Coordinates of C-alpha atoms in Angstrom, one line a residue:
M1 CA 35.8 0.7 -66.1
A2 CA 35.0 -2.9 -66.6
A3 CA 32.7 -2.9 -63.5
K4 CA 30.7 -0.1 -65.0
K5 CA 30.2 -2.0 -68.2
I6 CA 29.1 -5.1 -66.3
Q7 CA 26.6 -3.0 -64.3
E8 CA 25.2 -1.5 -67.6
V9 CA 24.8 -5.0 -69.1
N10 CA 23.0 -6.2 -65.9
E11 CA 20.7 -3.2 -66.0
T12 CA 19.9 -3.8 -69.7
A13 CA 19.2 -7.5 -69.0
E14 CA 16.8 -6.5 -66.2
V15 CA 14.9 -4.1 -68.5
L16 CA 14.7 -6.7 -71.2
K17 CA 13.3 -9.2 -68.6
N18 CA 10.7 -6.7 -67.6
M19 CA 9.7 -6.1 -71.2
L20 CA 9.4 -9.8 -71.7
I21 CA 7.1 -10.1 -68.7
V22 CA 4.9 -7.3 -70.0
Q23 CA 4.6 -8.8 -73.4
L24 CA 3.8 -12.3 -72.1
A25 CA 1.2 -10.9 -69.6
L26 CA -0.4 -9.0 -72.5
A27 CA -0.5 -12.2 -74.5
G28 CA -2.4 -13.9 -71.7
V29 CA 0.3 -16.3 -70.5
Q30 CA -0.2 -17.4 -66.9
Q31 CA 2.0 -15.9 -64.3
R32 CA 3.6 -19.2 -63.3
A33 CA 4.5 -19.9 -66.9
I34 CA 6.0 -16.4 -67.2
R35 CA 8.1 -17.0 -64.1
N36 CA 9.5 -20.2 -65.7
I37 CA 10.2 -18.6 -69.0
V38 CA 11.9 -15.5 -67.6
G39 CA 13.6 -17.3 -64.7
C40 CA 12.7 -14.8 -62.0
D41 CA 10.7 -14.5 -58.8
I42 CA 6.9 -14.8 -58.9
N43 CA 6.7 -11.6 -56.9
R44 CA 8.4 -9.7 -59.7
V45 CA 5.9 -11.1 -62.3
S46 CA 2.9 -10.3 -60.1
R47 CA 4.2 -6.7 -59.4
I48 CA 4.4 -6.0 -63.1
A49 CA 1.3 -7.9 -64.2
R50 CA -0.8 -6.1 -61.6
H51 CA -0.3 -2.8 -63.3
L52 CA -1.3 -4.2 -66.6
K53 CA -4.5 -5.6 -65.2
A54 CA -5.4 -2.3 -63.6
N55 CA -4.9 -0.4 -66.8
K56 CA -6.9 -3.0 -68.8
S57 CA -9.9 -2.7 -66.4
D58 CA -9.8 1.1 -66.6
E59 CA -10.1 0.9 -70.4
E60 CA -13.0 -1.5 -70.4
G61 CA -15.1 0.4 -67.9

């Protein structure tokens, strides 16, 4: 039972980190700074920010 609760907490933390990356990217923070703030791999930041940039260019054009 305790292992399941720990897994749920870890999943929640990962979702919150993703949300923080999204909000920082929308605010225009550089990817390296986001990586330092969130404490994750630059590939994760790039993977998430790439989707935001694609959507933003679709709206402008």
